[in-house]
Amino acid sequence: MAVSPVQVGKEATGEWMFSSSCSHLCVCLGLPEQTEPPLNTPENREYLAEIMFETFNVPGLYIAVQAVLALAASWTSRQVGQRTLTGIVIDSGDGVTHAIPVAEGYVIGSCIKHIPIAGRDITFFIQQLLRDREAGIPPEQSLETAKAIKERYCYICPDIVREFAKYDSDPGKWIKQFQGINAVTKTPFHIDVGYERFLGPEIFFHPEFSNPDFMQSISDVIDEVIQSCPIDVRRPLYKNIVLSGGSTMFRDFGRRLQRDLKRTADARLRLSEELSGGRIKPKPMEVQVVTHHMQRYAVWFGGSMLASTPEFFQVCHSKKDYDEIGPSICRHNPVFGIMS
Amino acid sequence: MPAYHSSLMVPETRLVGNMALLPVKTQFKGPARGDGVDSDIIDEAIYYFKANVFFKNYEIKNEADRTLIYVTLYISECLKKLQKCSSRSQGEKEMYTLGITNFPIPGEPGFPLNAMYAKPGNKQEDETMRAYLQQLRQETGLRLCDRVFDPQTDKPSKWWLCFVKKQFMNKSLSAPGQ
């Protein structure tokens, strides 16, 4: 059904346009579904519709918001009957991380927050750590070596001081070896991989390690986002924190986020209980971070899932309507998918 | 911002300036008595060093934190010297020399964190502070030699030397270039 994702950009010079976050094109039975970043303008959607119908001659088009698709992708990790389009999507790619709250399929645009820490920053930080310590890496290859190490060996630890102690007391178990090939001389080089294994991804939780201007931990940002949302939607948001994007693939990322958020939420409830003199006993906050196998391509996977439902054909805009009415039909794309 | 703080502060601790004069297990002469203490402030500082050195901001929660900060900054100085040592015996000699070098104390113009530390009130406090800080420095240098030198190669371990360029709170006890 759904075929491999093709990256389509949008650029202001006519046929090809570039969007700020990547858009994926899913071809499902010849009916494409396009995705868009949140807060996309209706005019952009019209341009997209024009390109799709005029240049590519597609039979039908549906433009979906990436965060909603990421939520749909998270349905793979739970039983049917609990499907919901309310949750907060933590989308972390190479350039920037977003925290996007979604209620009933609609993005709460005013509460979206961006965190300037993402995959690129982690790679750069690891590169610096390696440079300070290892001598064997050819300088032109240091960034790609850092990237390979990040993808293969990095994980998130619960506490950095204890982790340092573990590495110092039992180096044979924790310090790994990495072998690369010098692209010019074709000789192999070996380096040790140590503290960067857990220090790299730690910058999500301590951004000051790598960014002098930004200090807020990702768990605090997520908590702030949820607290800024309408009060009736906060508990459902805490219960459904969905990860998407390549930089959320670190082992135990979900566990650490869940632990930090639970602590913050519990402390807040405890404080309100104290301030009320014990009269108010709030129900404990259920915090759940959802991880699943398709996290890396969650947006694409969600899109392909929704596009394979029978409802998709009903909400899709057809070429016939486009020919009759024009691109303005694509300004609005109805939310669907919870019925099943 | 949660960097690692000292857990050794008790209300009876003697204060010098607004730093805690915590007991230290040491043979060196000075105001700190080290009897019966399991893990002292220097052990704490060394344990937290590798993590704390990455933090650029540090919130002082109690007076023992000020002692911790001083020892952490001094560990960075030691590593700079140990980088150039080629054997443990040389390292220990360098540490001894560094320990008795005159580093600026709180209140003096060369001290990097005068905003957070109080100047000693009178001459006697001044003497106590100098003696205590010297005692801390000497004992820290000695204990670091234990950790930094690899017993098999007798060379400083790269797993400590990689922190030489990192500056805790972007501050350093010695002037830049030393």
Coordinates of C-alpha atoms in Angstrom, one line a residue:
Chain A
M1 CA 0.0 0.0 0.0
A2 CA 2.1 2.9 1.2
V3 CA 5.4 3.2 -0.7
S4 CA 8.7 4.7 0.4
P5 CA 8.8 8.3 1.5
V6 CA 9.9 10.8 -1.1
Q7 CA 11.1 14.2 0.1
V8 CA 9.3 17.0 -1.7
G9 CA 10.4 20.6 -1.0
K10 CA 8.6 23.8 -1.6
E11 CA 10.7 26.7 -3.0
A12 CA 9.4 30.2 -3.8
T13 CA 10.5 30.1 -7.4
G14 CA 7.5 28.4 -8.9
E15 CA 7.5 24.6 -9.4
W16 CA 9.6 23.5 -6.5
M17 CA 9.0 25.0 -3.1
F18 CA 11.0 24.4 0.2
S19 CA 9.3 24.0 3.5
S20 CA 11.0 24.7 6.8
S21 CA 10.4 21.2 8.1
C22 CA 10.6 18.2 5.8
S23 CA 7.4 17.1 4.1
H24 CA 6.8 13.5 3.2
L25 CA 4.8 12.3 0.3
C26 CA 3.1 9.0 0.7
V27 CA 1.7 7.4 -2.4
C28 CA -1.2 5.2 -1.3
L29 CA -3.1 3.5 -4.1
G30 CA -2.3 6.5 -6.3
L31 CA -3.9 9.0 -3.8
P32 CA -1.1 11.1 -2.2
E33 CA -1.2 12.4 1.3
Q34 CA 1.0 15.3 2.0
T35 CA 2.2 16.5 5.4
E36 CA 2.8 20.0 6.7
P37 CA 4.5 21.6 9.7
P38 CA 2.1 23.0 12.3
L39 CA 1.2 26.7 11.8
N40 CA 1.3 26.4 8.1
T41 CA -0.5 29.1 6.3
P42 CA -3.6 28.4 4.1
E43 CA -1.9 30.1 1.2
N44 CA 1.0 27.5 1.4
R45 CA -1.6 24.8 1.3
E46 CA -3.1 26.3 -1.9
Y47 CA 0.3 26.4 -3.6
L48 CA 0.9 22.8 -2.6
A49 CA -2.5 21.8 -4.0
E50 CA -1.7 23.6 -7.3
I51 CA 1.6 21.8 -7.7
M52 CA 0.1 18.4 -6.8
F53 CA -2.9 18.7 -9.1
E54 CA -1.3 20.6 -12.0
T55 CA 2.2 19.3 -12.2
F56 CA 1.8 15.8 -10.8
N57 CA -1.7 15.2 -11.9
V58 CA -2.7 13.4 -8.7
P59 CA -6.2 12.0 -8.5
G60 CA -6.7 13.2 -4.9
L61 CA -4.9 15.1 -2.1
Y62 CA -5.0 15.3 1.7
I63 CA -2.7 17.6 3.7
A64 CA -2.1 16.4 7.2
V65 CA -0.3 18.0 10.1
Q66 CA 2.8 16.1 11.1
A67 CA 2.1 16.1 14.8
V68 CA -1.3 14.4 14.3
L69 CA 0.3 11.7 12.1
A70 CA 2.9 11.1 14.8
L71 CA 0.1 10.6 17.3
A72 CA -1.6 8.1 14.9
A73 CA 1.7 6.2 14.5
S74 CA 1.8 5.8 18.3
W75 CA -1.3 3.7 18.1
T76 CA 0.9 0.8 17.1
S77 CA 2.1 0.6 20.7
R78 CA -1.2 0.2 22.4
Q79 CA -4.4 -1.9 21.9
V80 CA -7.3 -0.7 19.8
G81 CA -9.9 1.0 21.9
Q82 CA -7.5 3.4 23.3
R83 CA -6.8 5.3 20.1
T84 CA -6.8 9.0 20.8
L85 CA -5.7 12.1 18.9
T86 CA -5.0 14.0 22.1
G87 CA -1.4 14.1 23.2
I88 CA 1.8 16.0 23.1
V89 CA 4.2 15.2 20.4
I90 CA 7.9 15.6 21.0
D91 CA 9.4 15.7 17.6
S92 CA 13.2 15.8 17.5
G93 CA 15.1 15.6 14.3
D94 CA 18.5 17.0 13.2
G95 CA 17.8 20.7 13.4
V96 CA 15.3 21.5 16.1
T97 CA 13.1 19.9 18.6
H98 CA 9.4 20.8 18.9
A99 CA 6.9 20.1 21.7
I100 CA 3.5 20.2 20.0
P101 CA 0.2 19.7 22.0
V102 CA -2.7 18.3 20.1
A103 CA -6.3 18.1 21.4
E104 CA -8.8 15.9 19.5
G105 CA -6.7 16.2 16.3
Y106 CA -6.3 20.0 16.4
V107 CA -2.9 21.5 17.2
I108 CA -3.0 24.1 20.0
G109 CA -0.8 26.4 18.0
S110 CA -0.2 29.1 20.7
C111 CA 1.3 26.5 23.1
I112 CA 4.0 25.1 20.8
K113 CA 7.5 25.4 22.0
H114 CA 10.8 24.9 20.2
I115 CA 14.0 23.7 21.8
P116 CA 17.3 24.6 20.1
I117 CA 18.8 21.2 20.9
A118 CA 18.6 18.4 18.4
G119 CA 20.7 15.8 16.6
R120 CA 23.2 18.2 15.1
D121 CA 24.0 19.7 18.5
I122 CA 24.6 16.2 20.0
T123 CA 26.9 15.3 17.2
F124 CA 28.8 18.5 17.6
F125 CA 29.2 18.1 21.3
I126 CA 30.4 14.5 20.9
Q127 CA 32.9 15.7 18.3
Q128 CA 34.3 18.2 20.8
L129 CA 34.6 15.6 23.5
L130 CA 36.4 13.2 21.2
R131 CA 38.7 16.0 20.0
D132 CA 39.8 16.7 23.6
R133 CA 40.7 13.2 24.2
E134 CA 41.3 11.0 21.2
A135 CA 44.3 11.5 18.9
G136 CA 43.6 9.1 16.1
I137 CA 40.7 10.7 14.2
P138 CA 41.5 12.3 10.9
P139 CA 40.3 15.9 11.2
E140 CA 38.0 15.9 8.1
Q141 CA 36.2 12.9 9.3
S142 CA 35.7 13.9 12.9
L143 CA 32.1 15.0 12.4
E144 CA 31.0 11.8 10.6
T145 CA 32.9 9.7 13.2
A146 CA 31.0 11.6 15.9
K147 CA 27.7 10.9 14.1
A148 CA 28.5 7.2 13.7
I149 CA 29.3 7.0 17.4
K150 CA 26.2 8.9 18.4
E151 CA 24.0 6.5 16.4
R152 CA 25.7 3.3 17.5
Y153 CA 26.7 3.8 21.1
C154 CA 24.8 6.6 22.8
Y155 CA 22.1 6.1 25.4
I156 CA 20.5 8.1 28.2
C157 CA 21.5 7.5 31.8
P158 CA 19.5 8.2 34.9
D159 CA 22.3 10.1 36.7
I160 CA 25.6 11.3 35.2
V161 CA 27.7 11.2 38.3
R162 CA 26.9 7.5 38.9
E163 CA 27.5 6.8 35.3
F164 CA 31.0 8.4 35.5
A165 CA 31.7 6.2 38.6
K166 CA 30.6 3.1 36.6
Y167 CA 32.9 3.9 33.8
D168 CA 35.9 4.6 36.1
S169 CA 35.4 1.5 38.1
D170 CA 34.8 -1.0 35.3
P171 CA 36.2 0.4 32.1
G172 CA 36.3 -2.9 30.3
K173 CA 32.6 -3.2 30.5
W174 CA 31.6 0.3 29.5
I175 CA 34.3 1.7 27.3
K176 CA 33.9 0.6 23.7
Q177 CA 36.2 0.6 20.7
F178 CA 35.3 2.1 17.4
Q179 CA 37.2 1.5 14.2
G180 CA 37.0 3.8 11.3
I181 CA 38.9 4.0 7.9
N182 CA 40.8 7.0 6.9
A183 CA 39.3 8.0 3.6
V184 CA 42.6 9.3 2.1
T185 CA 45.2 6.7 3.3
K186 CA 42.6 3.8 3.6
T187 CA 44.3 2.7 6.9
P188 CA 42.1 1.9 9.8
F189 CA 42.1 4.0 13.0
H190 CA 40.9 2.9 16.4
I191 CA 39.5 5.1 19.1
D192 CA 37.9 4.6 22.6
V193 CA 34.4 5.5 23.1
G194 CA 33.7 6.5 26.7
Y195 CA 31.8 9.2 28.5
E196 CA 30.3 10.7 25.3
R197 CA 28.1 7.6 25.2
F198 CA 25.9 9.2 27.9
L199 CA 27.0 12.8 27.8
G200 CA 25.9 13.4 24.2
P201 CA 22.2 12.8 24.7
E202 CA 22.4 14.4 28.2
I203 CA 22.4 17.8 26.6
F204 CA 18.6 17.4 26.1
F205 CA 18.4 17.6 29.9
H206 CA 21.3 20.0 30.5
P207 CA 21.4 22.3 27.4
E208 CA 24.0 24.5 29.1
F209 CA 26.6 21.9 28.4
S210 CA 26.5 22.8 24.7
N211 CA 24.5 26.0 24.3
P212 CA 25.4 29.0 26.4
D213 CA 22.0 30.7 25.8
F214 CA 19.6 28.0 26.5
M215 CA 19.3 26.4 30.0
Q216 CA 15.9 24.8 30.2
S217 CA 15.8 21.0 30.3
I218 CA 13.5 19.3 27.8
S219 CA 11.4 17.9 30.6
D220 CA 10.8 21.4 32.0
V221 CA 9.9 22.7 28.6
I222 CA 7.3 19.9 28.1
D223 CA 5.9 20.5 31.5
E224 CA 5.6 24.2 30.7
V225 CA 3.9 23.5 27.4
I226 CA 1.3 21.3 29.1
Q227 CA 0.7 23.8 31.9
S228 CA 0.1 26.5 29.3
C229 CA -2.6 24.4 27.6
P230 CA -6.3 24.6 28.6
I231 CA -6.8 23.0 32.0
D232 CA -9.2 20.3 30.9
V233 CA -6.8 18.9 28.4
R234 CA -3.7 18.7 30.7
R235 CA -4.3 15.3 32.2
P236 CA -4.9 13.6 28.8
L237 CA -1.7 15.4 27.6
Y238 CA 0.4 14.0 30.5
K239 CA -1.0 10.6 29.7
N240 CA -0.1 10.6 26.1
I241 CA 3.4 12.0 25.5
V242 CA 4.5 10.7 22.1
L243 CA 8.0 10.7 20.7
S244 CA 8.8 11.1 17.1
G245 CA 11.9 11.7 15.0
G246 CA 15.4 10.3 14.8
S247 CA 16.8 12.0 17.8
T248 CA 14.3 10.4 20.2
M249 CA 15.7 7.0 19.4
F250 CA 18.2 7.0 22.2
R251 CA 17.8 4.1 24.6
D252 CA 15.8 5.0 27.7
F253 CA 14.9 8.5 26.4
G254 CA 11.3 7.8 27.2
R255 CA 12.0 6.4 30.6
R256 CA 14.0 9.4 31.6
L257 CA 11.4 11.9 30.4
Q258 CA 8.7 10.0 32.2
R259 CA 10.7 10.0 35.4
D260 CA 11.5 13.7 35.3
L261 CA 7.9 14.7 34.3
K262 CA 6.4 12.5 37.0
R263 CA 8.6 14.1 39.6
T264 CA 7.7 17.6 38.5
A265 CA 4.0 16.8 38.4
D266 CA 4.0 15.0 41.8
A267 CA 5.9 17.9 43.4
R268 CA 3.3 20.3 42.1
L269 CA 0.4 18.2 43.4
R270 CA 2.2 17.9 46.8
L271 CA 2.6 21.6 47.0
S272 CA -1.0 22.3 46.3
E273 CA -1.9 19.8 49.0
E274 CA 0.3 21.5 51.5
L275 CA -0.9 25.0 50.6
S276 CA -4.5 23.9 51.1
G277 CA -3.6 22.6 54.5
G278 CA -4.4 19.0 53.5
R279 CA -8.0 19.8 52.4
I280 CA -7.4 19.2 48.7
K281 CA -6.1 15.7 47.9
P282 CA -5.5 15.7 44.2
K283 CA -5.6 12.5 42.2
P284 CA -2.1 11.4 41.3
M285 CA -1.1 12.5 37.8
E286 CA -0.6 9.7 35.4
V287 CA 2.4 10.4 33.2
Q288 CA 3.1 8.2 30.3
V289 CA 5.7 8.5 27.5
V290 CA 4.8 6.4 24.5
T291 CA 7.6 4.8 22.5
H292 CA 7.2 2.4 19.6
H293 CA 9.2 0.8 16.8
M294 CA 8.4 3.3 14.1
Q295 CA 9.5 6.3 16.0
R296 CA 12.2 7.3 13.6
Y297 CA 9.7 7.7 10.7
A298 CA 6.6 8.2 12.9
V299 CA 5.2 11.0 10.7
W300 CA 5.4 8.9 7.6
F301 CA 4.1 5.8 9.3
G302 CA 1.2 7.6 10.7
G303 CA 0.4 9.0 7.3
S304 CA 0.5 5.6 5.7
M305 CA -1.7 4.1 8.4
L306 CA -4.4 6.7 8.1
A307 CA -4.2 6.7 4.3
S308 CA -4.9 3.0 4.3
T309 CA -8.2 3.4 6.1
P310 CA -11.4 3.5 4.1
E311 CA -12.4 6.9 5.6
F312 CA -9.4 8.4 3.8
F313 CA -11.2 8.4 0.5
Q314 CA -14.1 10.4 2.0
V315 CA -11.9 13.2 3.4
C316 CA -9.5 13.4 0.5
H317 CA -9.9 16.3 -2.0
S318 CA -10.5 15.0 -5.5
K319 CA -9.2 16.3 -8.8
K320 CA -12.7 16.8 -9.9
D321 CA -13.4 19.2 -7.0
Y322 CA -10.1 21.0 -7.7
D323 CA -11.1 21.4 -11.4
E324 CA -14.5 22.7 -10.5
I325 CA -13.8 24.9 -7.5
G326 CA -10.0 25.6 -7.4
P327 CA -7.2 25.3 -4.9
S328 CA -9.2 26.9 -2.1
I329 CA -10.8 23.5 -1.3
C330 CA -7.4 22.4 0.2
R331 CA -7.3 25.1 2.8
H332 CA -9.2 23.0 5.2
N333 CA -8.5 19.3 5.7
P334 CA -10.9 17.6 8.2
V335 CA -9.6 15.6 11.1
F336 CA -10.4 11.9 10.9
G337 CA -9.3 8.5 12.1
I338 CA -10.6 8.1 15.6
M339 CA -13.8 6.4 14.5
S340 CA -12.0 3.1 13.9
Chain B
M1 CA 20.4 23.6 36.3
P2 CA 20.7 20.8 38.9
A3 CA 24.4 20.5 39.3
Y4 CA 25.6 18.4 42.1
H5 CA 25.7 19.9 45.6
S6 CA 27.5 19.0 48.8
S7 CA 25.6 17.0 51.3
L8 CA 28.1 17.5 54.1
M9 CA 26.6 20.7 55.6
V10 CA 25.5 20.4 59.2
P11 CA 24.4 23.3 61.3
E12 CA 27.4 23.0 63.7
T13 CA 30.0 23.5 61.0
R14 CA 32.4 26.2 61.7
L15 CA 32.4 28.9 59.1
V16 CA 35.4 30.9 57.8
G17 CA 34.1 33.9 55.8
N18 CA 31.0 32.3 54.4
M19 CA 32.7 29.0 53.5
A20 CA 32.2 25.9 55.5
L21 CA 35.4 24.8 57.4
L22 CA 34.6 21.1 56.9
P23 CA 36.8 18.4 58.4
V24 CA 39.3 16.8 56.0
K25 CA 41.1 13.5 56.4
T26 CA 44.6 14.7 56.0
Q27 CA 48.1 14.5 57.4
F28 CA 48.9 18.1 56.4
K29 CA 48.8 20.8 59.1
G30 CA 45.9 23.2 59.3
P31 CA 42.7 24.2 60.9
A32 CA 40.7 21.2 59.6
R33 CA 40.6 18.1 61.8
G34 CA 39.9 14.9 60.0
D35 CA 39.1 12.4 62.7
G36 CA 36.3 10.0 62.2
V37 CA 35.1 11.3 58.8
D38 CA 34.2 8.7 56.2
S39 CA 33.9 10.7 53.1
D40 CA 35.0 14.3 53.3
I41 CA 34.6 17.4 51.1
I42 CA 37.6 16.5 48.9
D43 CA 36.2 13.0 48.2
E44 CA 32.9 14.7 47.3
A45 CA 34.5 17.2 45.0
I46 CA 36.5 14.5 43.2
Y47 CA 33.4 12.3 42.8
Y48 CA 31.3 15.1 41.4
F49 CA 34.1 16.8 39.4
K50 CA 33.6 15.1 36.0
A51 CA 29.9 16.0 36.0
N52 CA 30.1 19.4 37.6
V53 CA 32.8 20.7 35.3
F54 CA 30.3 20.9 32.4
F55 CA 28.0 23.3 34.3
K56 CA 28.3 27.0 33.5
N57 CA 25.8 28.0 36.2
Y58 CA 25.9 26.9 39.8
E59 CA 23.4 27.7 42.5
I60 CA 24.9 27.8 45.9
K61 CA 22.6 26.0 48.3
N62 CA 24.7 26.1 51.5
E63 CA 28.2 27.1 52.7
A64 CA 29.6 23.7 52.1
D65 CA 28.9 24.3 48.4
R66 CA 31.4 27.2 48.4
T67 CA 34.1 24.8 49.7
L68 CA 33.1 22.3 47.0
I69 CA 33.4 25.0 44.3
Y70 CA 36.9 26.0 45.5
V71 CA 38.1 22.4 45.5
T72 CA 36.5 21.8 42.0
L73 CA 38.3 24.9 40.6
Y74 CA 41.6 23.7 42.2
I75 CA 41.2 20.2 40.7
S76 CA 41.1 21.9 37.2
E77 CA 44.4 23.7 38.1
C78 CA 45.9 20.4 39.2
L79 CA 45.0 18.7 35.9
K80 CA 46.6 21.5 33.9
K81 CA 49.9 20.8 35.8
L82 CA 49.5 17.0 35.7
Q83 CA 49.1 17.1 32.0
K84 CA 52.8 17.9 31.7
C85 CA 54.0 15.3 34.2
S86 CA 55.4 12.0 32.8
S87 CA 55.4 10.0 36.0
R88 CA 53.7 9.7 39.3
S89 CA 56.6 10.8 41.4
Q90 CA 57.0 13.9 39.2
G91 CA 53.2 14.5 39.6
E92 CA 53.4 14.3 43.3
K93 CA 56.2 16.8 43.5
E94 CA 54.3 19.2 41.2
M95 CA 51.2 18.8 43.4
Y96 CA 53.1 19.6 46.5
T97 CA 54.6 22.8 44.9
L98 CA 51.2 23.8 43.6
G99 CA 49.6 23.3 46.9
I100 CA 51.9 25.7 48.7
T101 CA 51.8 28.3 45.9
N102 CA 50.0 31.5 46.9
F103 CA 46.6 31.4 45.3
P104 CA 44.3 34.4 45.8
I105 CA 41.8 33.9 48.6
P106 CA 38.2 35.4 48.7
G107 CA 38.5 39.1 49.0
E108 CA 41.7 39.5 47.1
P109 CA 41.6 40.9 43.5
G110 CA 42.8 37.7 41.8
F111 CA 40.0 35.5 43.2
P112 CA 37.4 34.8 40.5
L113 CA 34.3 34.5 42.6
N114 CA 34.4 37.5 44.9
A115 CA 30.8 38.1 44.3
M116 CA 29.7 34.9 46.0
Y117 CA 32.3 34.7 48.8
A118 CA 32.7 36.9 51.8
K119 CA 36.0 38.6 52.7
P120 CA 37.5 37.4 56.0
G121 CA 36.4 39.8 58.7
N122 CA 39.6 40.1 60.7
K123 CA 43.3 39.2 60.6
Q124 CA 42.7 35.9 62.5
E125 CA 40.0 34.8 60.1
D126 CA 42.3 35.7 57.2
E127 CA 45.0 33.5 58.6
T128 CA 42.6 30.6 59.2
M129 CA 41.2 30.9 55.7
R130 CA 44.7 30.9 54.1
A131 CA 45.8 27.9 56.2
Y132 CA 42.6 26.0 55.5
L133 CA 42.7 26.6 51.8
Q134 CA 46.3 25.6 51.7
Q135 CA 45.5 22.4 53.6
L136 CA 42.7 21.7 51.1
R137 CA 45.0 22.2 48.1
Q138 CA 47.7 20.0 49.4
E139 CA 45.4 17.1 50.2
T140 CA 43.5 17.5 46.9
G141 CA 46.7 17.3 45.0
L142 CA 47.8 14.2 46.8
R143 CA 44.4 12.4 46.3
L144 CA 44.3 13.3 42.6
C145 CA 47.6 11.7 42.0
D146 CA 46.0 8.5 43.2
R147 CA 43.2 8.8 40.6
V148 CA 44.8 10.4 37.6
F149 CA 47.9 8.2 37.3
D150 CA 47.4 4.8 35.6
P151 CA 49.3 2.3 37.8
Q152 CA 50.3 0.3 34.7
T153 CA 51.9 3.0 32.6
D154 CA 52.7 5.5 35.3
K155 CA 51.3 8.2 33.0
P156 CA 48.3 10.5 33.6
S157 CA 45.1 8.9 32.3
K158 CA 43.4 10.4 29.3
W159 CA 40.1 9.9 31.0
W160 CA 41.1 12.8 33.4
L161 CA 43.2 14.9 31.1
C162 CA 40.3 15.3 28.7
F163 CA 38.8 17.7 31.3
V164 CA 41.8 20.1 31.2
K165 CA 40.1 22.5 28.8
K166 CA 36.8 22.5 30.6
Q167 CA 36.2 25.4 32.9
F168 CA 33.7 25.0 35.8
M169 CA 31.4 28.0 35.7
N170 CA 33.8 29.5 33.1
K171 CA 36.1 30.5 35.9
S172 CA 39.6 29.6 36.8
L173 CA 41.8 30.1 39.9
S174 CA 44.8 31.1 38.0
A175 CA 45.0 33.9 35.4
P176 CA 44.5 32.9 31.8
G177 CA 47.7 31.7 30.1
Q178 CA 49.1 29.8 33.1

